[in-house]
PDB file of C-alpha atoms in Angstrom:
ATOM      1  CA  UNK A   8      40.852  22.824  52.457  1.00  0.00           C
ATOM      2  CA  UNK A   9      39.404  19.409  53.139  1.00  0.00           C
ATOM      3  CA  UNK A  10      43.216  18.252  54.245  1.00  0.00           C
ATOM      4  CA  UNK A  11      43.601  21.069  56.274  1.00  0.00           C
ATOM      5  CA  UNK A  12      40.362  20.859  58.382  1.00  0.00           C
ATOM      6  CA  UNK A  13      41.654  17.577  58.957  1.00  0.00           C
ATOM      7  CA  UNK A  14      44.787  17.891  60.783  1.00  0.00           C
ATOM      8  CA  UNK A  15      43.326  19.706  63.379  1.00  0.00           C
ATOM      9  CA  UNK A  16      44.030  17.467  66.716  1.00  0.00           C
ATOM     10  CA  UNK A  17      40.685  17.629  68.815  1.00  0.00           C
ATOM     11  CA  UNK A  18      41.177  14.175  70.310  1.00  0.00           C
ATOM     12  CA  UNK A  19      41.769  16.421  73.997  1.00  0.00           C
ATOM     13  CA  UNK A  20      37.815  17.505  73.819  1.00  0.00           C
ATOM     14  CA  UNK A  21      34.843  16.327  74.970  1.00  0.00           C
ATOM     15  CA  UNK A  22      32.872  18.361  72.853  1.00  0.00           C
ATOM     16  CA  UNK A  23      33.578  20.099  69.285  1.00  0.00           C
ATOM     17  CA  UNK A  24      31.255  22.909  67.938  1.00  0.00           C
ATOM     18  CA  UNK A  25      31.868  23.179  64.406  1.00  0.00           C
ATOM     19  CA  UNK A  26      31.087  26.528  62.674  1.00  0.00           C
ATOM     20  CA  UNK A  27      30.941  25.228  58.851  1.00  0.00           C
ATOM     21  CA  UNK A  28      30.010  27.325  55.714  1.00  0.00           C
ATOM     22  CA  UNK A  29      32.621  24.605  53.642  1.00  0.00           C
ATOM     23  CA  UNK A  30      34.754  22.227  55.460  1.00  0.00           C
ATOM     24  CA  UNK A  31      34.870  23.011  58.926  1.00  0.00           C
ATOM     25  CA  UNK A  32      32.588  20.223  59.732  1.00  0.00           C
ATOM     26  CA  UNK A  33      34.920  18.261  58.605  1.00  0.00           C
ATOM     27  CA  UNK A  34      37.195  18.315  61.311  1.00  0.00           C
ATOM     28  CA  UNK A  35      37.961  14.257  63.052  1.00  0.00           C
ATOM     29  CA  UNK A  36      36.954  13.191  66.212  1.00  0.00           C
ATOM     30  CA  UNK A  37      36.538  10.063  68.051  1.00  0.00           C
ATOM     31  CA  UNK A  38      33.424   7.922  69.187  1.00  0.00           C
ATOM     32  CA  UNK A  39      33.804   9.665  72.269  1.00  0.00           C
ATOM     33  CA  UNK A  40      33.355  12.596  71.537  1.00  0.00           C
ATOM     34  CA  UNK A  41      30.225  14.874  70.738  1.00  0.00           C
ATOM     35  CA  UNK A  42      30.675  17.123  67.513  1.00  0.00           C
ATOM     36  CA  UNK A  43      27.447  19.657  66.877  1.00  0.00           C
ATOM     37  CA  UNK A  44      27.825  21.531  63.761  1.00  0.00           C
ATOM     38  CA  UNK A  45      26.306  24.934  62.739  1.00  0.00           C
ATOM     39  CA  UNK A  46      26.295  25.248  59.482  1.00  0.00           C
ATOM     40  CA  UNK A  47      25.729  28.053  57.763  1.00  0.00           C
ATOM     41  CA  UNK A  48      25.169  25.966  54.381  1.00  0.00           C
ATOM     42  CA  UNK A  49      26.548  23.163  52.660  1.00  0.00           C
ATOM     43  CA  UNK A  50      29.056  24.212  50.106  1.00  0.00           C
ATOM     44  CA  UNK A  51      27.197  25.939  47.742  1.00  0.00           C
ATOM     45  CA  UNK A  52      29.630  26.186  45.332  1.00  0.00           C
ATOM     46  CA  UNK A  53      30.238  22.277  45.040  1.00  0.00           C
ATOM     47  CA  UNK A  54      26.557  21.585  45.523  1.00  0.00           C
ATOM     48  CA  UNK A  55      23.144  23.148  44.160  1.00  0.00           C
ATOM     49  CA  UNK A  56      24.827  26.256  43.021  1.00  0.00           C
ATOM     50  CA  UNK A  57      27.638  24.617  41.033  1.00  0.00           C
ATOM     51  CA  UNK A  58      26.784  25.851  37.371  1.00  0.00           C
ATOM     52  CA  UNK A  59      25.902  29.471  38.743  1.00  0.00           C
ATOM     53  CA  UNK A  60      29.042  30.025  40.750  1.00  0.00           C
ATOM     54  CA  UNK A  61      31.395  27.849  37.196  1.00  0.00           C
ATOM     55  CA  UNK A  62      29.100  30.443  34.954  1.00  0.00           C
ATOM     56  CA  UNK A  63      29.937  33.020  36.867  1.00  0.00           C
ATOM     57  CA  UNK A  64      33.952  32.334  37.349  1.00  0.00           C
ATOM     58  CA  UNK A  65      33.839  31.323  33.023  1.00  0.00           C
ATOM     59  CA  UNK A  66      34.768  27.631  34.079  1.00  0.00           C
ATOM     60  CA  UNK A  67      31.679  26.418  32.124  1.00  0.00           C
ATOM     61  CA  UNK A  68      34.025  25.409  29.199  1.00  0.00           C
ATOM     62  CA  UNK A  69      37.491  24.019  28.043  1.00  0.00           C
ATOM     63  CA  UNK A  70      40.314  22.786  29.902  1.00  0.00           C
ATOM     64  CA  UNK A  71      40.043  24.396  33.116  1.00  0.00           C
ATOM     65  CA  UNK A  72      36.395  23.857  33.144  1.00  0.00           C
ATOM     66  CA  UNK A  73      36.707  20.042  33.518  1.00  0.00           C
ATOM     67  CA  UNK A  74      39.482  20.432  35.886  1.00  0.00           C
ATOM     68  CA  UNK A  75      37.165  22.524  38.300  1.00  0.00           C
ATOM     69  CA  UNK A  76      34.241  20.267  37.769  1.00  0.00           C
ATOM     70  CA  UNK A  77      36.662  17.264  38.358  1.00  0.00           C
ATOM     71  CA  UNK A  78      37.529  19.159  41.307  1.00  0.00           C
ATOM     72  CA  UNK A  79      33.754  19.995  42.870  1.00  0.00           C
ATOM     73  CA  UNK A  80      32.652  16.322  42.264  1.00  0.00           C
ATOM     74  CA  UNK A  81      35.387  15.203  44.734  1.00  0.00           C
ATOM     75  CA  UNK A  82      34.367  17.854  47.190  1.00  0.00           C
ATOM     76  CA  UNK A  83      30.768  16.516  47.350  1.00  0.00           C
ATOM     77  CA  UNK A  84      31.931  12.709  47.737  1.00  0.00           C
ATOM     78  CA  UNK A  85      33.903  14.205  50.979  1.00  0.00           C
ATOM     79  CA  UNK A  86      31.696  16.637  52.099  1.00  0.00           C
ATOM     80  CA  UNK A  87      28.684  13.617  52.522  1.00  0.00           C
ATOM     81  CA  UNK A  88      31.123  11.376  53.736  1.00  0.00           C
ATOM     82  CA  UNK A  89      32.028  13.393  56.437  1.00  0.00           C
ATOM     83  CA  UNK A  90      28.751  14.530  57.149  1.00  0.00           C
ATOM     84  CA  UNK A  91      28.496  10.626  59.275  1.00  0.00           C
ATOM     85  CA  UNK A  92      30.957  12.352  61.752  1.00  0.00           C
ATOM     86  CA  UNK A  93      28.705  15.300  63.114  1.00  0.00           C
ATOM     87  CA  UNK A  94      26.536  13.950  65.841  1.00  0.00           C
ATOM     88  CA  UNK A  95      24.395  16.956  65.576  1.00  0.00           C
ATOM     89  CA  UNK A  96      23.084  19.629  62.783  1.00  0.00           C
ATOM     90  CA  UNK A  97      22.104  22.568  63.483  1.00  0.00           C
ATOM     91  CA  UNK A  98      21.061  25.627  60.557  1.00  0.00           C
ATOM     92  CA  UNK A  99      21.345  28.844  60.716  1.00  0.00           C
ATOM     93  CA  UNK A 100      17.955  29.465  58.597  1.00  0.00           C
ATOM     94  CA  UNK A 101      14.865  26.753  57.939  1.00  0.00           C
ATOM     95  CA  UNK A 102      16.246  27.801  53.948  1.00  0.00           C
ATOM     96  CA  UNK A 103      19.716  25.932  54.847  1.00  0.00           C
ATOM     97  CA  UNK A 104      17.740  23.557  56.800  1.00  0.00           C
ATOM     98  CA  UNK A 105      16.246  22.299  53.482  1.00  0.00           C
ATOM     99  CA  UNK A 106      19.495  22.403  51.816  1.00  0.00           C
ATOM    100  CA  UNK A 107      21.155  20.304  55.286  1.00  0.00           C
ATOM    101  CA  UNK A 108      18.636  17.643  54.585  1.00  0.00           C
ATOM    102  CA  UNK A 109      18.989  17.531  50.328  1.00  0.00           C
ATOM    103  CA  UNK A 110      23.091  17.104  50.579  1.00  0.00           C
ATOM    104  CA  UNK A 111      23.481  14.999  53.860  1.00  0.00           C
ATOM    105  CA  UNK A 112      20.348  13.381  54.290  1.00  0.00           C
ATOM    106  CA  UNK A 113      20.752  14.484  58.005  1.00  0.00           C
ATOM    107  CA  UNK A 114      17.405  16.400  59.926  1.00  0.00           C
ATOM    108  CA  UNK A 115      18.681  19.857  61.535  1.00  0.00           C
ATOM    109  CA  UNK A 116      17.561  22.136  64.465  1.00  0.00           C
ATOM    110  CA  UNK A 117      17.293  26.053  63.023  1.00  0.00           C
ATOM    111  CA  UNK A 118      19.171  28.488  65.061  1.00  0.00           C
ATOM    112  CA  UNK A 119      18.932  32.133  63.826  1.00  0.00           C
ATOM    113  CA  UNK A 120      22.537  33.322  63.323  1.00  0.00           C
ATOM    114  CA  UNK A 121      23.076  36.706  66.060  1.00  0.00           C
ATOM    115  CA  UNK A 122      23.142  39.913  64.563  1.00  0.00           C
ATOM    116  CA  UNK A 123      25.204  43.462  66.369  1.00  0.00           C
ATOM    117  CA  UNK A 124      21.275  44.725  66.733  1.00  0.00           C
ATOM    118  CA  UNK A 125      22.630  47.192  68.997  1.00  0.00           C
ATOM    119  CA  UNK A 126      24.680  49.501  67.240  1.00  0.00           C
ATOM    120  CA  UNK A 127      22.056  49.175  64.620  1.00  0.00           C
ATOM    121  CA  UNK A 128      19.762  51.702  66.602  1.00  0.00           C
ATOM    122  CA  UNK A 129      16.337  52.570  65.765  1.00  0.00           C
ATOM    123  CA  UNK A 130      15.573  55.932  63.712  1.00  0.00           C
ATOM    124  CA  UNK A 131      12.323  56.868  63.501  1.00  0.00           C
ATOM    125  CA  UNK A 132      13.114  60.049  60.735  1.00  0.00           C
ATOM    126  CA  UNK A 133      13.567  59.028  57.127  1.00  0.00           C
ATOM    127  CA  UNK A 134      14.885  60.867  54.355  1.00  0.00           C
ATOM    128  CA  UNK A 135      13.748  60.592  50.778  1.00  0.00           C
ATOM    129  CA  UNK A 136      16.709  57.571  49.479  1.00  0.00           C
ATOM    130  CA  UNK A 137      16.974  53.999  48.984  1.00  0.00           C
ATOM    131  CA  UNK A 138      20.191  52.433  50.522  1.00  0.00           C
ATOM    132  CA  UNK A 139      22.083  48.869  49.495  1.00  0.00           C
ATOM    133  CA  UNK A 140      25.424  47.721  51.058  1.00  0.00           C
ATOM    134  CA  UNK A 141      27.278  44.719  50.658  1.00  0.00           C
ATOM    135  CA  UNK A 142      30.247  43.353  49.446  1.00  0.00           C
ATOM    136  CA  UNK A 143      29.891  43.726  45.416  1.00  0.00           C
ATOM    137  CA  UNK A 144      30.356  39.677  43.993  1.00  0.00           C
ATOM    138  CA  UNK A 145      28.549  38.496  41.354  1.00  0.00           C
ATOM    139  CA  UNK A 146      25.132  36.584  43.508  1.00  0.00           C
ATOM    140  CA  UNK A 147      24.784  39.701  45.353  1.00  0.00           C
ATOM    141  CA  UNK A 148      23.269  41.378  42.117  1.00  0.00           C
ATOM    142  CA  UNK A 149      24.268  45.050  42.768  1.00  0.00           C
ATOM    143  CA  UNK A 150      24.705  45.844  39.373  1.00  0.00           C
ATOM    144  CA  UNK A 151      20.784  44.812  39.147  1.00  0.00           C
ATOM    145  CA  UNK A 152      19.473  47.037  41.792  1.00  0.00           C
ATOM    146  CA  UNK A 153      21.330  49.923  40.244  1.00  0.00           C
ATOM    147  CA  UNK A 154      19.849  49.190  36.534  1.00  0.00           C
ATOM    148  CA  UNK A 155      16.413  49.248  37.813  1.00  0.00           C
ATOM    149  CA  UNK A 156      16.986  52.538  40.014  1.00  0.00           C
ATOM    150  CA  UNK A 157      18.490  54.245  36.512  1.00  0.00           C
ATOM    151  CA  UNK A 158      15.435  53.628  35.173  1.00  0.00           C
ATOM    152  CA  UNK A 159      13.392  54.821  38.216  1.00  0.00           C
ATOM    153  CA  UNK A 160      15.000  58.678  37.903  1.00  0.00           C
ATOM    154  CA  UNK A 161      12.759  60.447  40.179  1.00  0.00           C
ATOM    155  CA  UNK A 162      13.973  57.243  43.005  1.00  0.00           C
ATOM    156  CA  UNK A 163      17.414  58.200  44.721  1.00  0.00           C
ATOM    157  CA  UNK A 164      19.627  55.107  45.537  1.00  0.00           C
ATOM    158  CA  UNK A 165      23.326  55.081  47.344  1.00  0.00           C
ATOM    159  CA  UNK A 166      25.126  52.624  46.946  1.00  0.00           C
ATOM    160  CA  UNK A 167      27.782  51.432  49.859  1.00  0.00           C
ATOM    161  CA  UNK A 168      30.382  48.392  49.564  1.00  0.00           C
ATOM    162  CA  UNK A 169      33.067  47.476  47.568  1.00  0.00           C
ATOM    163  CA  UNK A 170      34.566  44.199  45.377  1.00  0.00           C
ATOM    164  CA  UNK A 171      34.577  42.423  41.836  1.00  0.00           C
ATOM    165  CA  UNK A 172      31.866  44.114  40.424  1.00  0.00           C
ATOM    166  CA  UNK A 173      32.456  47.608  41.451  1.00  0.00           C
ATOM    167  CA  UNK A 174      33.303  48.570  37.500  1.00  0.00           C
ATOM    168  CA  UNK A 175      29.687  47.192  36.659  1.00  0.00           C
ATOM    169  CA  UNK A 176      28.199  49.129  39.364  1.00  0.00           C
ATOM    170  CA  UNK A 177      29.755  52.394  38.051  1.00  0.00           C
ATOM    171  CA  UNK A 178      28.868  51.479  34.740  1.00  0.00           C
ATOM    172  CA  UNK A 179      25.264  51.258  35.551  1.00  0.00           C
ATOM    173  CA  UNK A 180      24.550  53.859  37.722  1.00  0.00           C
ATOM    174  CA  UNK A 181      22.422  56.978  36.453  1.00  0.00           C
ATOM    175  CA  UNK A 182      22.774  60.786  38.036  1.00  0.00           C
ATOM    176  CA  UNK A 183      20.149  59.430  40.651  1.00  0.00           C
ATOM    177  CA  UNK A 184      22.328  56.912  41.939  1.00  0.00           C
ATOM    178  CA  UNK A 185      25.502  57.573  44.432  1.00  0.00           C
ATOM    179  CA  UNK A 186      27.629  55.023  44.459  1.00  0.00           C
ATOM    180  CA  UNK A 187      30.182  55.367  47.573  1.00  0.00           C
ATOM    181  CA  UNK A 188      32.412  52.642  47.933  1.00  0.00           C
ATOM    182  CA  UNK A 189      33.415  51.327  51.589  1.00  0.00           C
ATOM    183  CA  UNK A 190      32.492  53.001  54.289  1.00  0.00           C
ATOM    184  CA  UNK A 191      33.159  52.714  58.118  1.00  0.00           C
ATOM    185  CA  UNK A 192      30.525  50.878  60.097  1.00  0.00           C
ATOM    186  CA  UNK A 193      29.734  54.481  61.442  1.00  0.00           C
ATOM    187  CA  UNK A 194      28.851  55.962  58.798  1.00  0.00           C
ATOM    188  CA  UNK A 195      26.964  52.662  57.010  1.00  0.00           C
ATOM    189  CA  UNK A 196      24.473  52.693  60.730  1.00  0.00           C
ATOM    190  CA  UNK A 197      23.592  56.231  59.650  1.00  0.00           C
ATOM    191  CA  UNK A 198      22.985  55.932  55.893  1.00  0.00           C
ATOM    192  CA  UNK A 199      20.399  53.235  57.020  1.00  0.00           C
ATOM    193  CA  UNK A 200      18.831  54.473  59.706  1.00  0.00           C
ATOM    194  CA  UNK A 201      18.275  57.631  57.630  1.00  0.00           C
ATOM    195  CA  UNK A 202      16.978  55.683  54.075  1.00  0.00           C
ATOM    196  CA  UNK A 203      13.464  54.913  53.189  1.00  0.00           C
ATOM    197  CA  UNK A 204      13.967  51.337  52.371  1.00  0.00           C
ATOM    198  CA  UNK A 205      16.685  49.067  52.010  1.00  0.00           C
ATOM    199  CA  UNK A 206      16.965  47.030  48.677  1.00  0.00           C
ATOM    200  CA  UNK A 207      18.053  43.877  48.690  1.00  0.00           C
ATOM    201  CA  UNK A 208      18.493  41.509  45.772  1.00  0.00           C
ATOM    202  CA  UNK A 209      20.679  38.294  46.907  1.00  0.00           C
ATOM    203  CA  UNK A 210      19.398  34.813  47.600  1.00  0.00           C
ATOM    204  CA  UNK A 211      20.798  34.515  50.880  1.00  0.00           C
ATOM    205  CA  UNK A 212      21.380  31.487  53.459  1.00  0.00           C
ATOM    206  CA  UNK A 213      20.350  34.272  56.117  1.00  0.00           C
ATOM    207  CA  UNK A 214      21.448  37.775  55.520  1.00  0.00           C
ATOM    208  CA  UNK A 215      22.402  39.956  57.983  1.00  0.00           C
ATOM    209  CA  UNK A 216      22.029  43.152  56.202  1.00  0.00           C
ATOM    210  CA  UNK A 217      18.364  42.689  56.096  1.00  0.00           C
ATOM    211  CA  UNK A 218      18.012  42.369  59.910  1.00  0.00           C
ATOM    212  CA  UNK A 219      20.968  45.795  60.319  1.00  0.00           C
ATOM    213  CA  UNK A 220      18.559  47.493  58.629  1.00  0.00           C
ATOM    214  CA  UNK A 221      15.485  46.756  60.287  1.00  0.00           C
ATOM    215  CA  UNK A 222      17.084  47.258  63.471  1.00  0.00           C
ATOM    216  CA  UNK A 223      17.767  50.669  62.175  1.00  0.00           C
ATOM    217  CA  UNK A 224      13.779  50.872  61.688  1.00  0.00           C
ATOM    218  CA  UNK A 225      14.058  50.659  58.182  1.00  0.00           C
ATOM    219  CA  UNK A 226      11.520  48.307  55.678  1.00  0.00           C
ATOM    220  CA  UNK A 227      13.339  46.028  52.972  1.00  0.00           C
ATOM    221  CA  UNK A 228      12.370  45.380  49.384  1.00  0.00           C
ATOM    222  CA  UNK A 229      14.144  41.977  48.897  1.00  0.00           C
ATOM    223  CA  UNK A 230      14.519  39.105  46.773  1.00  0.00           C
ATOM    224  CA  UNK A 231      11.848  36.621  48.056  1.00  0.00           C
ATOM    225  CA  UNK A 232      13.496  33.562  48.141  1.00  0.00           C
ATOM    226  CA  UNK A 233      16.137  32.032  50.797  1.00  0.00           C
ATOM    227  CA  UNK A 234      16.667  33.707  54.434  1.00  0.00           C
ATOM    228  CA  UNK A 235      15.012  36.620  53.478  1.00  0.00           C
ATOM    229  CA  UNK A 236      11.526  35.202  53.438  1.00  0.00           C
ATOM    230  CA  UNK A 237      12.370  34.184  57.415  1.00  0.00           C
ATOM    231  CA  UNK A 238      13.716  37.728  58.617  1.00  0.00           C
ATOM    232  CA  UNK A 239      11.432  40.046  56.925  1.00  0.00           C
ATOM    233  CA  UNK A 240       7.826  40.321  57.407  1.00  0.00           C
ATOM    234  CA  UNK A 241       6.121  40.650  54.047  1.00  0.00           C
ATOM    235  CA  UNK A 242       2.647  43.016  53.187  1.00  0.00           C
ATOM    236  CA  UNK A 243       0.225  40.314  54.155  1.00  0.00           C
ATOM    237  CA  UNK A 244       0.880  40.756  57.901  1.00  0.00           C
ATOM    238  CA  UNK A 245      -0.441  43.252  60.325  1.00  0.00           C
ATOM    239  CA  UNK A 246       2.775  44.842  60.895  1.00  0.00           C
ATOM    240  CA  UNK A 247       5.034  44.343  57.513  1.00  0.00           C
ATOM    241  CA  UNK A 248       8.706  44.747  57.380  1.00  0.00           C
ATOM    242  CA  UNK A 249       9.140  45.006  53.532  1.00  0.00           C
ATOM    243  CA  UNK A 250       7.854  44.085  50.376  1.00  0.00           C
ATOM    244  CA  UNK A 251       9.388  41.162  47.982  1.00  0.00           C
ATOM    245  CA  UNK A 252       9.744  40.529  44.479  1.00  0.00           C
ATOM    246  CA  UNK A 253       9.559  37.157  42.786  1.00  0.00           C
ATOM    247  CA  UNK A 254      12.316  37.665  40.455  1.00  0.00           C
ATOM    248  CA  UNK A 255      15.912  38.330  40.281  1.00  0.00           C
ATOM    249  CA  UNK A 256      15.076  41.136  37.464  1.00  0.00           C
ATOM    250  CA  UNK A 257      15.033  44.894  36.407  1.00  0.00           C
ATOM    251  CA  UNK A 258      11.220  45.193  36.125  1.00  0.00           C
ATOM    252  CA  UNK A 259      10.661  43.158  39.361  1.00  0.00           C
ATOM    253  CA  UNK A 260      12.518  45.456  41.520  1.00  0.00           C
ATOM    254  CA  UNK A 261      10.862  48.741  40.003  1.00  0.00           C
ATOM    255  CA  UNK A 262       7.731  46.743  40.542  1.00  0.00           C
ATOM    256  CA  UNK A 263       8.637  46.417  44.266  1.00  0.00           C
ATOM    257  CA  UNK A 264       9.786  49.783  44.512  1.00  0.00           C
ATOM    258  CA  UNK A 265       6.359  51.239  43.501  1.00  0.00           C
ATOM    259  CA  UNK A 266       4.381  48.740  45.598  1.00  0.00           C
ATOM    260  CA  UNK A 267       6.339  49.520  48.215  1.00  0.00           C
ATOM    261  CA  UNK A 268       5.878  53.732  47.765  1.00  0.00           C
ATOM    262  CA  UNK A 269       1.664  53.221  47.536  1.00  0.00           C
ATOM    263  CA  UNK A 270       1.852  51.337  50.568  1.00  0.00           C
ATOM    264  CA  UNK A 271       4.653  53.458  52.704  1.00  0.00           C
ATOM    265  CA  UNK A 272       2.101  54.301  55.220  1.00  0.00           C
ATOM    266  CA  UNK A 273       1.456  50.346  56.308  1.00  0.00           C
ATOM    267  CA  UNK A 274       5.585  50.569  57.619  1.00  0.00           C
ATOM    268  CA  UNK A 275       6.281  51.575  61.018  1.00  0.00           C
ATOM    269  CA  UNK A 276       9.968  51.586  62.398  1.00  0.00           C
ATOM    270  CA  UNK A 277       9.055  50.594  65.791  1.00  0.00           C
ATOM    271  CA  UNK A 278       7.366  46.855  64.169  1.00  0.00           C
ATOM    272  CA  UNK A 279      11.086  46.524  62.392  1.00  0.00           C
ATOM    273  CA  UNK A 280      12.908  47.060  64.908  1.00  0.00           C
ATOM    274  CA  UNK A 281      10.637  44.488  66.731  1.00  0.00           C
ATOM    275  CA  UNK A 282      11.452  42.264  64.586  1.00  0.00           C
ATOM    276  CA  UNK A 283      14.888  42.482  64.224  1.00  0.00           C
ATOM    277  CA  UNK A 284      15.244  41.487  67.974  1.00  0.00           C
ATOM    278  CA  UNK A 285      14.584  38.203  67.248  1.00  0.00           C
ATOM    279  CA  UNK A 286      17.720  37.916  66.385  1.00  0.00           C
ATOM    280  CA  UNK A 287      19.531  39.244  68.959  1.00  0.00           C
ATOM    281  CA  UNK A 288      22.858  37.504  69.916  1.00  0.00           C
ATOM    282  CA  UNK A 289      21.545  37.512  74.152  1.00  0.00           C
ATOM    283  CA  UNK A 290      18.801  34.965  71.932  1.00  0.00           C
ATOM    284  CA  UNK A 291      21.654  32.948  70.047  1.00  0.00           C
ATOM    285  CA  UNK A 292      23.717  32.392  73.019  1.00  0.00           C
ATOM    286  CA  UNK A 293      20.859  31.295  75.172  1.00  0.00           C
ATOM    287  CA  UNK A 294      19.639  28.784  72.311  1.00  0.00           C
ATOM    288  CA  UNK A 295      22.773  27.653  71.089  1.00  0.00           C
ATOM    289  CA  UNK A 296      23.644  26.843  75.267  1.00  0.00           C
ATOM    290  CA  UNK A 297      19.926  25.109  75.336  1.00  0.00           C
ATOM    291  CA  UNK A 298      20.738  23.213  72.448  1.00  0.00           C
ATOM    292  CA  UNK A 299      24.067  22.323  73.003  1.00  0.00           C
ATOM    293  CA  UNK A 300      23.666  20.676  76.764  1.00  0.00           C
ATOM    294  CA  UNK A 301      20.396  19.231  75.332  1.00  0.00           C
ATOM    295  CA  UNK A 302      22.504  17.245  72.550  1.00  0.00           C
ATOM    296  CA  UNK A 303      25.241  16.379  74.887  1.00  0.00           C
ATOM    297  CA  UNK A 304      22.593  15.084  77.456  1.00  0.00           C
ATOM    298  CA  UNK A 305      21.786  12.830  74.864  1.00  0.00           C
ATOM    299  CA  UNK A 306      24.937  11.585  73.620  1.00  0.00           C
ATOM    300  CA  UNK A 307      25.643  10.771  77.459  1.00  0.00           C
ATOM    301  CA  UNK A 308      22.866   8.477  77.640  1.00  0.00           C
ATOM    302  CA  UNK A 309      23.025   6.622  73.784  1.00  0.00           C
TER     303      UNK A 309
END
């Protein structure tokens, strides 16, 4: 991938927006040219999520375990080399932010990534289920969600999204918990504007799904760690969003659950779908414009 990026030609630009979750920032370009970056996190793979991600894939060990970590260490020598060549950073999340400044040693603007909040339309009837969607890979911890709702019987949970892990998901899921594969956007806007919460158990750079479903006027118990804690409005506010639990485990997710149940009548679906229009993608076009003459302006005059 890193060769790749690089043969793009760009010389004929005066400016090169880079949208980078892995090499695209590494495109080339010249000293007279101004290249802003977005990035939607430094390889996380190849940097602080290395062991999870060779865990994960069983490249901890032998032969093809050195060849991968052989592998990843070259990656991070060229992904902070070529950090030097973007003139400006910008995050999608003040989470990646963090991670911008650890790998590259480079300060970042945050720029909230747009999300489709329109289609996503506010609903202000619920029905008595829990919804999570996603694609179903390991860091998204489906499997997790569904343990904790088989122990939760009198909880109903359906499950949307497909992938690697669909077996496990199966595997886990009790007589209270539907599990129903891919499903058109159509039908995925109506199983969350109808559900009582939306679980979410991921450590995100941003995560769109959150902001879908409070679009949809729907609360979120999530993970509280990465993106999440910047897109969802926890119980210590005047108008919460969702609830969060500290840990990636069973009991902390039933925990949530039941905090979340005693406290249903503090959630109103107008405040979430408030706050899912701060993310609107009228907002990211205006800020990524601002942003992006700003930064040029600049260049012009170094």
């Amino acid at each position: 991938m890193p060769l790749a990026i690089e043969q793009h030609d760009l010389s004929s630009y005066d400016v090169v927006i880079s949208s980078s979750y892995a090499v695209a920032k590494g495109v080339l370009t010249g000293p007279d040219q101004l290249h802003v970056s977005y990035v939607h996190s430094p390889m996380r793979y190849a940097w602080d999520l290395q062991h999870q991600y060779l865990k994960e894939s069983g490249l901890s060990l032998g032969v093809k375990g050195m060849i991968a970590k052989s592998m990843l260490h070259y990656l991070r020598l060229w992904d902070a080399r070529t950090s030097a060549g973007v003139d400006e950073f910008l995050a999608n999340s003040e989470f990646i932010s963090r991670r911008i400044a650890k790998a590259y040693r480079r300060t970042s603007r945050v720029i909230y990534p747009p999300v489709d909040i329109g289609r996503f339309a506010l609903c202000l009837e619920k029905q008595d289920y829990y919804i999570t969607a996603s694609r179903q890979v390991p860091y998204k911890r489906i499997p997790l969600i569904v343990e904790a709702f088989a122990r939760m019987p009198d909880k109903r949970l359906v499950v949307v999204g497909d992938g690697p892990e669909a077996d496990k998901v199966k595997a886990a899921a009790a007589p209270n918990v539907e599990v129903l594969g891919y499903r058109s956007t159509d039908e995925l806007v109506r199983l969350m504007q109808n559900a009582r919460a939306f679980v979410f158990a991921a450590e995100e750079d941003f995560g769109i799904a959150p902001v879908e479903a409070q679009a949809c006027g729907t609360p979120v118990i999530a993970f509280g760690k990465g993106g999440a804690l910047e897109t969802i409005l926890g119980p210590d506010v005047t108008h919460p969003t969702g609830v969060f639990f500290r840990r990636q485990s069973v009991e902390d997710i039933c925990e949530a659950v039941n905090a979340f149940e005693a406290s249903l009548d503090n959630f109103d679906p107008v405040a979430c779908r408030k706050n899912a229009e701060r993310f609107s993608p009228e907002r990211f076009r205006e800020q990524m414009e601002a942003l992006v003459d700003e930064a040029w302006g600049k260049f012009n005059r170094s």
